Amino acid sequence: MAEGDSVIRYDASGVIVDLTAAGTWDKETGLLADDVRWVWPRLLACRDEVLADVETKVQGNPVPPEKDPLDSRFVDLPERLLGPEKKLVDQWIVTADRFVSRVDRVVVLGIGGSYMGARAMFEACCHPYHNELPRDRRNGRPRLYFEGNNVDSDAVRGLLELLEAGGSDWGIVVISKSGSTLETAVAFRVFVDALRSAAGNRFPERILAVSQQNSRLWRLCEALGVSRTQLFEFPDDVGGRFSVLTAVGLLPAAILGLDVRALLQGAAAANAAFRRDTFDENPVLAYTAVCHLMELRRQACIRVLSTWGKRLEAVGLWYDQLLSESLGKNGQGATPLTVVNTRDLHSRGQQHQEGRRDKLFTNLFAQTPSLPAVSLPRWENDQDELNSLAGKTVADVLTAARLGTKEAYAQDRRRTAEIVVPRLDERALGELFQMLMLATAVEGRLIGVNPYGQPGVEAYKRCMRAYLQGKNV
Ligand code: PA5
């Protein structure tokens, strides 16, 4: 690859990673071809290590202490669920459909990796006002609420009141790998109590759970009378934030009527590209190269994921967790920051344009809106002087804002990469999830940080428990 090459615009299977954007190759503030040549063999070695990590688990080989925990089986999950383990997917879909026939409102309880993926899919793929629509406009699918992702008294009380006001037609999906996360466990007790009051002794039929077998949550569900067919195993060797394409994300997705197989097919396409050896054909490694080099050589230790449109905000929050919990260890790891534009141009835009040069911007957007376009009407009253724009769509205005922002950053030599989704559907989302998970695992190996596990999170839990057990608050 020569300096100034047009680099990569990868679109073989849907998602495009565009690193040509806005002077990425600027000699003083962007990437240098020599640096890419230097990092590329290292990235290939890390890619091979990530794949070998899967084999270690497949073969049941001992895990070296420095690699423990090794939650590497998210990598081959899509192919397994589309092939030898496809019965699991069938089961999730059948169970979801049966559940949906019993309830019209579902409370999903979970936190962190047991929450963010389902919310990302809900916001990206469902109608923006899904919960406000009548059932027939929701394709016969239930309303979805998320709890157990905090310990917020007013939020819990508010949802309990809402559920009570709407009758008894609701159920619970509880998700926790460990089965002992306090936030989720507290919410589960509270909401099961309410469900028992609403549904009487048939309440166990209204509960689905995803957890490790024999966890506290698993045993509690069994004791409550939840049928074995409504309990789903959280795979041992897939980490929480890498679990979106297990029952953790796919069961809520099936409840919403999303195309679960398309999500997996998109992820399998990302895997296929990940195995290719050249920069122009491997968006995972190309994206990792840019992020890593911009951090290493240009002090861009803040990674701003600029999402264009509200539907992608929760995908960004999912990625914030993935990146920060995976790589924020041993004093290392870039800081992720999701923004939603144009909303946040009116809050963070000033700093991004003229503040510290410590950021890499990555635009994430869909080329086409999911719902029919909205056009600006022409009016006789033109006091707002918008008639010059009459006929343009709201999407046209967003595109102009995105292109304008990219150019304004470029004029000040601030770097932007792009991840482009042709259309925000299940296939594209599956590909994007897998791409970002693979990139995170590779970068962990590259910087010598175990991307799996989150030992640092234990500190707050220890202190919190001490307060709960009587230490003065
Ligand atoms: O990525 C992770 O492992 C964490 O963010 C977990 O998902 C989160 O702490 C919730 O844990 P659990 O699923 O055990 O309730």
Short mmCIF file of N, CA and C in Angstrom, two decimals, residues 144-274:
data_model
loop_
_atom_site.label_atom_id
_atom_site.label_comp_id
_atom_site.label_asym_id
_atom_site.label_seq_id
_atom_site.Cartn_x
_atom_site.Cartn_y
_atom_site.Cartn_z
N LEU A 144 -41.90 -3.45 25.22
CA LEU A 144 -40.70 -3.92 25.94
C LEU A 144 -40.19 -2.82 26.87
N TYR A 145 -39.90 -3.20 28.10
CA TYR A 145 -39.33 -2.25 29.07
C TYR A 145 -38.07 -2.88 29.65
N PHE A 146 -37.12 -2.02 30.01
CA PHE A 146 -35.87 -2.53 30.58
C PHE A 146 -35.75 -2.07 32.03
N GLU A 147 -35.44 -3.01 32.90
CA GLU A 147 -35.18 -2.67 34.31
C GLU A 147 -34.06 -3.59 34.82
N GLY A 148 -33.74 -3.42 36.10
CA GLY A 148 -32.64 -4.22 36.65
C GLY A 148 -31.30 -3.74 36.13
N ASN A 149 -31.32 -2.61 35.39
CA ASN A 149 -30.06 -2.07 34.89
C ASN A 149 -29.61 -0.89 35.75
N ASN A 150 -30.17 -0.82 36.95
CA ASN A 150 -29.83 0.23 37.88
C ASN A 150 -30.51 -0.15 39.19
N VAL A 151 -30.29 0.63 40.24
CA VAL A 151 -31.13 0.48 41.42
C VAL A 151 -31.73 1.86 41.68
N ASP A 152 -32.72 2.17 40.87
CA ASP A 152 -33.29 3.51 40.84
C ASP A 152 -34.74 3.40 41.30
N SER A 153 -34.96 3.84 42.53
CA SER A 153 -36.25 3.64 43.16
C SER A 153 -37.41 4.20 42.33
N ASP A 154 -37.26 5.43 41.86
CA ASP A 154 -38.36 6.05 41.11
C ASP A 154 -38.63 5.32 39.80
N ALA A 155 -37.55 4.88 39.16
CA ALA A 155 -37.74 4.17 37.89
C ALA A 155 -38.48 2.85 38.13
N VAL A 156 -38.12 2.17 39.19
CA VAL A 156 -38.78 0.89 39.50
C VAL A 156 -40.24 1.14 39.86
N ARG A 157 -40.47 2.09 40.74
CA ARG A 157 -41.85 2.38 41.15
C ARG A 157 -42.68 2.82 39.94
N GLY A 158 -42.08 3.65 39.10
CA GLY A 158 -42.80 4.14 37.92
C GLY A 158 -43.22 2.99 37.02
N LEU A 159 -42.34 2.05 36.81
CA LEU A 159 -42.68 0.93 35.92
C LEU A 159 -43.72 0.03 36.58
N LEU A 160 -43.58 -0.19 37.88
CA LEU A 160 -44.60 -1.00 38.58
C LEU A 160 -45.98 -0.36 38.43
N GLU A 161 -46.02 0.96 38.58
CA GLU A 161 -47.32 1.66 38.46
C GLU A 161 -47.87 1.53 37.04
N LEU A 162 -46.97 1.67 36.08
CA LEU A 162 -47.41 1.56 34.68
C LEU A 162 -47.97 0.15 34.41
N LEU A 163 -47.27 -0.85 34.89
CA LEU A 163 -47.71 -2.24 34.65
C LEU A 163 -49.06 -2.47 35.32
N GLU A 164 -49.18 -2.00 36.54
CA GLU A 164 -50.41 -2.23 37.28
C GLU A 164 -51.60 -1.55 36.59
N ALA A 165 -51.34 -0.34 36.09
CA ALA A 165 -52.43 0.42 35.45
C ALA A 165 -52.92 -0.25 34.17
N GLY A 166 -52.05 -1.05 33.55
CA GLY A 166 -52.39 -1.63 32.25
C GLY A 166 -52.99 -3.02 32.33
N GLY A 167 -53.23 -3.55 33.51
CA GLY A 167 -53.81 -4.91 33.60
C GLY A 167 -52.76 -5.95 33.95
N SER A 168 -53.08 -7.20 33.63
CA SER A 168 -52.22 -8.28 34.14
C SER A 168 -51.46 -9.01 33.02
N ASP A 169 -51.49 -8.44 31.81
CA ASP A 169 -50.97 -9.18 30.65
C ASP A 169 -49.48 -8.99 30.43
N TRP A 170 -48.69 -9.14 31.46
CA TRP A 170 -47.26 -8.90 31.27
C TRP A 170 -46.42 -10.04 31.81
N GLY A 171 -45.14 -10.03 31.40
CA GLY A 171 -44.23 -11.08 31.85
C GLY A 171 -42.81 -10.54 32.01
N ILE A 172 -41.94 -11.44 32.44
CA ILE A 172 -40.55 -11.04 32.76
C ILE A 172 -39.57 -11.90 31.97
N VAL A 173 -38.54 -11.27 31.41
CA VAL A 173 -37.37 -12.00 30.91
C VAL A 173 -36.20 -11.54 31.77
N VAL A 174 -35.62 -12.47 32.53
CA VAL A 174 -34.53 -12.08 33.41
C VAL A 174 -33.24 -12.69 32.87
N ILE A 175 -32.21 -11.85 32.80
CA ILE A 175 -30.95 -12.29 32.17
C ILE A 175 -29.78 -11.93 33.09
N SER A 176 -29.03 -12.95 33.50
CA SER A 176 -27.84 -12.69 34.28
C SER A 176 -26.93 -13.91 34.19
N LYS A 177 -25.73 -13.71 33.67
CA LYS A 177 -24.83 -14.86 33.52
C LYS A 177 -24.51 -15.45 34.89
N SER A 178 -24.02 -14.62 35.80
CA SER A 178 -23.65 -15.12 37.13
C SER A 178 -24.88 -15.53 37.92
N GLY A 179 -25.99 -14.88 37.62
CA GLY A 179 -27.21 -15.14 38.39
C GLY A 179 -27.17 -14.53 39.77
N SER A 180 -26.17 -13.69 40.04
CA SER A 180 -26.09 -13.11 41.38
C SER A 180 -25.84 -11.60 41.34
N THR A 181 -25.97 -10.99 40.18
CA THR A 181 -25.76 -9.53 40.11
C THR A 181 -26.86 -8.82 40.90
N LEU A 182 -26.43 -7.98 41.82
CA LEU A 182 -27.39 -7.43 42.78
C LEU A 182 -28.51 -6.62 42.12
N GLU A 183 -28.14 -5.77 41.17
CA GLU A 183 -29.16 -4.92 40.54
C GLU A 183 -30.27 -5.78 39.94
N THR A 184 -29.88 -6.81 39.20
CA THR A 184 -30.85 -7.66 38.53
C THR A 184 -31.63 -8.48 39.55
N ALA A 185 -30.92 -8.99 40.56
CA ALA A 185 -31.57 -9.84 41.57
C ALA A 185 -32.62 -9.05 42.35
N VAL A 186 -32.27 -7.81 42.72
CA VAL A 186 -33.22 -6.97 43.46
C VAL A 186 -34.47 -6.74 42.61
N ALA A 187 -34.24 -6.38 41.34
CA ALA A 187 -35.39 -6.12 40.46
C ALA A 187 -36.22 -7.39 40.27
N PHE A 188 -35.56 -8.52 40.16
CA PHE A 188 -36.30 -9.76 39.92
C PHE A 188 -37.28 -10.02 41.07
N ARG A 189 -36.79 -9.90 42.30
CA ARG A 189 -37.70 -10.12 43.44
C ARG A 189 -38.90 -9.18 43.38
N VAL A 190 -38.59 -7.91 43.15
CA VAL A 190 -39.65 -6.90 43.18
C VAL A 190 -40.67 -7.17 42.07
N PHE A 191 -40.18 -7.45 40.87
CA PHE A 191 -41.11 -7.63 39.75
C PHE A 191 -41.82 -8.98 39.82
N VAL A 192 -41.17 -10.01 40.36
CA VAL A 192 -41.88 -11.29 40.52
C VAL A 192 -43.02 -11.13 41.53
N ASP A 193 -42.76 -10.37 42.57
CA ASP A 193 -43.83 -10.12 43.55
C ASP A 193 -45.05 -9.49 42.86
N ALA A 194 -44.76 -8.49 42.03
CA ALA A 194 -45.86 -7.80 41.33
C ALA A 194 -46.54 -8.75 40.34
N LEU A 195 -45.75 -9.59 39.70
CA LEU A 195 -46.31 -10.52 38.71
C LEU A 195 -47.21 -11.55 39.40
N ARG A 196 -46.76 -11.97 40.57
CA ARG A 196 -47.56 -12.93 41.34
C ARG A 196 -48.93 -12.31 41.66
N SER A 197 -48.92 -11.04 42.04
CA SER A 197 -50.20 -10.37 42.33
C SER A 197 -51.04 -10.26 41.06
N ALA A 198 -50.39 -10.02 39.93
CA ALA A 198 -51.15 -9.81 38.69
C ALA A 198 -51.66 -11.12 38.10
N ALA A 199 -50.84 -12.15 38.14
CA ALA A 199 -51.18 -13.38 37.39
C ALA A 199 -51.57 -14.54 38.27
N GLY A 200 -51.53 -14.34 39.58
CA GLY A 200 -51.90 -15.44 40.48
C GLY A 200 -50.91 -16.60 40.36
N ASN A 201 -51.38 -17.82 40.61
CA ASN A 201 -50.41 -18.92 40.66
C ASN A 201 -49.92 -19.38 39.28
N ARG A 202 -50.39 -18.71 38.22
CA ARG A 202 -49.85 -19.04 36.90
C ARG A 202 -48.64 -18.15 36.54
N PHE A 203 -48.17 -17.39 37.54
CA PHE A 203 -47.09 -16.43 37.23
C PHE A 203 -45.82 -17.09 36.66
N PRO A 204 -45.46 -18.34 37.06
CA PRO A 204 -44.21 -18.90 36.50
C PRO A 204 -44.24 -19.05 34.97
N GLU A 205 -45.46 -19.17 34.41
CA GLU A 205 -45.55 -19.27 32.93
C GLU A 205 -45.13 -17.97 32.26
N ARG A 206 -45.10 -16.91 33.05
CA ARG A 206 -44.79 -15.58 32.48
C ARG A 206 -43.34 -15.18 32.74
N ILE A 207 -42.51 -16.18 33.04
CA ILE A 207 -41.10 -15.85 33.30
C ILE A 207 -40.20 -16.65 32.36
N LEU A 208 -39.28 -15.96 31.69
CA LEU A 208 -38.21 -16.61 30.95
C LEU A 208 -36.90 -16.16 31.60
N ALA A 209 -35.93 -17.08 31.67
CA ALA A 209 -34.67 -16.71 32.31
C ALA A 209 -33.49 -17.21 31.49
N VAL A 210 -32.42 -16.41 31.47
CA VAL A 210 -31.16 -16.82 30.85
C VAL A 210 -30.07 -16.68 31.91
N SER A 211 -29.40 -17.78 32.21
CA SER A 211 -28.36 -17.72 33.23
C SER A 211 -27.48 -18.97 33.12
N GLN A 212 -26.38 -18.98 33.87
CA GLN A 212 -25.59 -20.20 33.92
C GLN A 212 -26.34 -21.23 34.74
N GLN A 213 -26.22 -22.46 34.28
CA GLN A 213 -26.94 -23.52 35.00
C GLN A 213 -26.50 -23.54 36.45
N ASN A 214 -27.46 -23.72 37.31
CA ASN A 214 -27.20 -23.83 38.75
C ASN A 214 -26.78 -22.55 39.43
N SER A 215 -26.87 -21.44 38.73
CA SER A 215 -26.61 -20.16 39.41
C SER A 215 -27.73 -19.93 40.43
N ARG A 216 -27.55 -18.92 41.27
CA ARG A 216 -28.62 -18.60 42.24
C ARG A 216 -29.93 -18.32 41.52
N LEU A 217 -29.83 -17.56 40.43
CA LEU A 217 -31.03 -17.21 39.68
C LEU A 217 -31.69 -18.46 39.10
N TRP A 218 -30.88 -19.32 38.55
CA TRP A 218 -31.39 -20.56 37.94
C TRP A 218 -32.16 -21.37 39.00
N ARG A 219 -31.50 -21.52 40.16
CA ARG A 219 -32.14 -22.34 41.22
C ARG A 219 -33.40 -21.67 41.75
N LEU A 220 -33.36 -20.35 41.83
CA LEU A 220 -34.54 -19.63 42.29
C LEU A 220 -35.70 -19.84 41.31
N CYS A 221 -35.40 -19.74 40.03
CA CYS A 221 -36.46 -19.93 39.03
C CYS A 221 -37.05 -21.33 39.15
N GLU A 222 -36.19 -22.32 39.29
CA GLU A 222 -36.70 -23.70 39.45
C GLU A 222 -37.60 -23.78 40.67
N ALA A 223 -37.14 -23.18 41.76
CA ALA A 223 -37.93 -23.24 43.00
C ALA A 223 -39.28 -22.53 42.85
N LEU A 224 -39.29 -21.49 42.03
CA LEU A 224 -40.54 -20.75 41.82
C LEU A 224 -41.51 -21.51 40.91
N GLY A 225 -40.99 -22.53 40.24
CA GLY A 225 -41.86 -23.33 39.37
C GLY A 225 -41.77 -22.96 37.90
N VAL A 226 -40.71 -22.22 37.54
CA VAL A 226 -40.52 -21.89 36.12
C VAL A 226 -40.09 -23.17 35.41
N SER A 227 -40.79 -23.49 34.31
CA SER A 227 -40.52 -24.76 33.63
C SER A 227 -39.13 -24.77 33.00
N ARG A 228 -38.54 -25.95 32.92
CA ARG A 228 -37.19 -26.09 32.34
C ARG A 228 -37.15 -25.54 30.90
N THR A 229 -38.29 -25.63 30.21
CA THR A 229 -38.31 -25.14 28.81
C THR A 229 -38.27 -23.61 28.75
N GLN A 230 -38.38 -22.98 29.91
CA GLN A 230 -38.32 -21.51 29.92
C GLN A 230 -37.00 -20.99 30.53
N LEU A 231 -36.11 -21.95 30.79
CA LEU A 231 -34.78 -21.57 31.31
C LEU A 231 -33.74 -21.82 30.23
N PHE A 232 -32.94 -20.82 29.94
CA PHE A 232 -31.96 -20.95 28.85
C PHE A 232 -30.56 -20.73 29.39
N GLU A 233 -29.66 -21.60 28.92
CA GLU A 233 -28.30 -21.54 29.44
C GLU A 233 -27.49 -20.41 28.82
N PHE A 234 -26.81 -19.69 29.67
CA PHE A 234 -25.85 -18.67 29.25
C PHE A 234 -24.55 -19.43 29.03
N PRO A 235 -24.02 -19.47 27.82
CA PRO A 235 -22.83 -20.29 27.60
C PRO A 235 -21.66 -19.86 28.48
N ASP A 236 -20.97 -20.83 29.09
CA ASP A 236 -19.87 -20.54 30.01
C ASP A 236 -18.75 -19.74 29.38
N ASP A 237 -18.42 -20.10 28.12
CA ASP A 237 -17.21 -19.51 27.55
C ASP A 237 -17.49 -18.33 26.61
N VAL A 238 -18.62 -17.66 26.86
CA VAL A 238 -18.90 -16.39 26.18
C VAL A 238 -19.07 -15.35 27.29
N GLY A 239 -18.33 -14.25 27.20
CA GLY A 239 -18.39 -13.23 28.25
C GLY A 239 -19.64 -12.36 28.11
N GLY A 240 -20.04 -11.72 29.19
CA GLY A 240 -21.27 -10.93 29.21
C GLY A 240 -21.39 -9.97 28.04
N ARG A 241 -20.38 -9.11 27.88
CA ARG A 241 -20.49 -8.08 26.83
C ARG A 241 -20.24 -8.62 25.43
N PHE A 242 -19.88 -9.90 25.34
CA PHE A 242 -19.71 -10.53 24.03
C PHE A 242 -20.89 -11.46 23.73
N SER A 243 -21.98 -11.31 24.50
CA SER A 243 -23.03 -12.34 24.46
C SER A 243 -24.27 -11.94 23.66
N VAL A 244 -24.18 -10.82 22.93
CA VAL A 244 -25.40 -10.33 22.28
C VAL A 244 -26.00 -11.34 21.31
N LEU A 245 -25.16 -12.21 20.74
CA LEU A 245 -25.70 -13.18 19.78
C LEU A 245 -25.93 -14.56 20.40
N THR A 246 -26.11 -14.60 21.71
CA THR A 246 -26.59 -15.81 22.40
C THR A 246 -28.06 -15.53 22.76
N ALA A 247 -28.63 -16.41 23.59
CA ALA A 247 -30.01 -16.19 24.05
C ALA A 247 -30.16 -14.83 24.74
N VAL A 248 -29.05 -14.32 25.26
CA VAL A 248 -29.08 -13.03 25.96
C VAL A 248 -29.68 -11.92 25.09
N GLY A 249 -29.23 -11.87 23.84
CA GLY A 249 -29.78 -10.86 22.94
C GLY A 249 -30.85 -11.44 22.02
N LEU A 250 -30.67 -12.71 21.66
CA LEU A 250 -31.55 -13.26 20.62
C LEU A 250 -32.92 -13.65 21.14
N LEU A 251 -33.02 -13.96 22.43
CA LEU A 251 -34.36 -14.26 22.97
C LEU A 251 -35.22 -12.99 22.99
N PRO A 252 -34.73 -11.87 23.54
CA PRO A 252 -35.51 -10.63 23.41
C PRO A 252 -35.76 -10.26 21.95
N ALA A 253 -34.77 -10.50 21.08
CA ALA A 253 -34.95 -10.17 19.66
C ALA A 253 -36.11 -11.00 19.08
N ALA A 254 -36.14 -12.29 19.43
CA ALA A 254 -37.22 -13.16 18.92
C ALA A 254 -38.56 -12.70 19.49
N ILE A 255 -38.58 -12.25 20.73
CA ILE A 255 -39.82 -11.75 21.32
C ILE A 255 -40.32 -10.54 20.52
N LEU A 256 -39.39 -9.75 20.04
CA LEU A 256 -39.77 -8.57 19.25
C LEU A 256 -40.08 -8.92 17.80
N GLY A 257 -39.90 -10.18 17.44
CA GLY A 257 -40.19 -10.61 16.07
C GLY A 257 -39.08 -10.26 15.10
N LEU A 258 -37.87 -9.97 15.61
CA LEU A 258 -36.76 -9.64 14.71
C LEU A 258 -36.24 -10.92 14.05
N ASP A 259 -35.57 -10.74 12.92
CA ASP A 259 -35.06 -11.89 12.16
C ASP A 259 -33.73 -12.35 12.77
N VAL A 260 -33.86 -13.31 13.67
CA VAL A 260 -32.71 -13.78 14.44
C VAL A 260 -31.66 -14.41 13.53
N ARG A 261 -32.12 -15.14 12.53
CA ARG A 261 -31.15 -15.81 11.65
C ARG A 261 -30.38 -14.78 10.82
N ALA A 262 -31.04 -13.71 10.44
CA ALA A 262 -30.33 -12.66 9.67
C ALA A 262 -29.25 -12.01 10.54
N LEU A 263 -29.52 -11.85 11.83
CA LEU A 263 -28.50 -11.30 12.73
C LEU A 263 -27.26 -12.20 12.71
N LEU A 264 -27.52 -13.52 12.76
CA LEU A 264 -26.40 -14.47 12.79
C LEU A 264 -25.68 -14.52 11.43
N GLN A 265 -26.45 -14.40 10.36
CA GLN A 265 -25.82 -14.41 9.03
C GLN A 265 -24.91 -13.20 8.85
N GLY A 266 -25.37 -12.07 9.34
CA GLY A 266 -24.52 -10.87 9.27
C GLY A 266 -23.23 -11.09 10.05
N ALA A 267 -23.35 -11.69 11.23
CA ALA A 267 -22.17 -11.93 12.06
C ALA A 267 -21.23 -12.93 11.37
N ALA A 268 -21.81 -13.94 10.72
CA ALA A 268 -20.97 -14.92 10.02
C ALA A 268 -20.22 -14.25 8.87
N ALA A 269 -20.86 -13.28 8.22
CA ALA A 269 -20.18 -12.54 7.14
C ALA A 269 -18.99 -11.76 7.70
N ALA A 270 -19.18 -11.19 8.88
CA ALA A 270 -18.06 -10.46 9.52
C ALA A 270 -16.91 -11.42 9.82
N ASN A 271 -17.26 -12.63 10.27
CA ASN A 271 -16.21 -13.63 10.54
C ASN A 271 -15.45 -13.99 9.28
N ALA A 272 -16.18 -14.15 8.18
CA ALA A 272 -15.51 -14.55 6.92
C ALA A 272 -14.50 -13.48 6.51
N ALA A 273 -14.90 -12.22 6.62
CA ALA A 273 -13.99 -11.13 6.23
C ALA A 273 -12.78 -11.08 7.17
N PHE A 274 -13.02 -11.39 8.44
CA PHE A 274 -11.96 -11.35 9.46
C PHE A 274 -10.82 -12.33 9.14
#
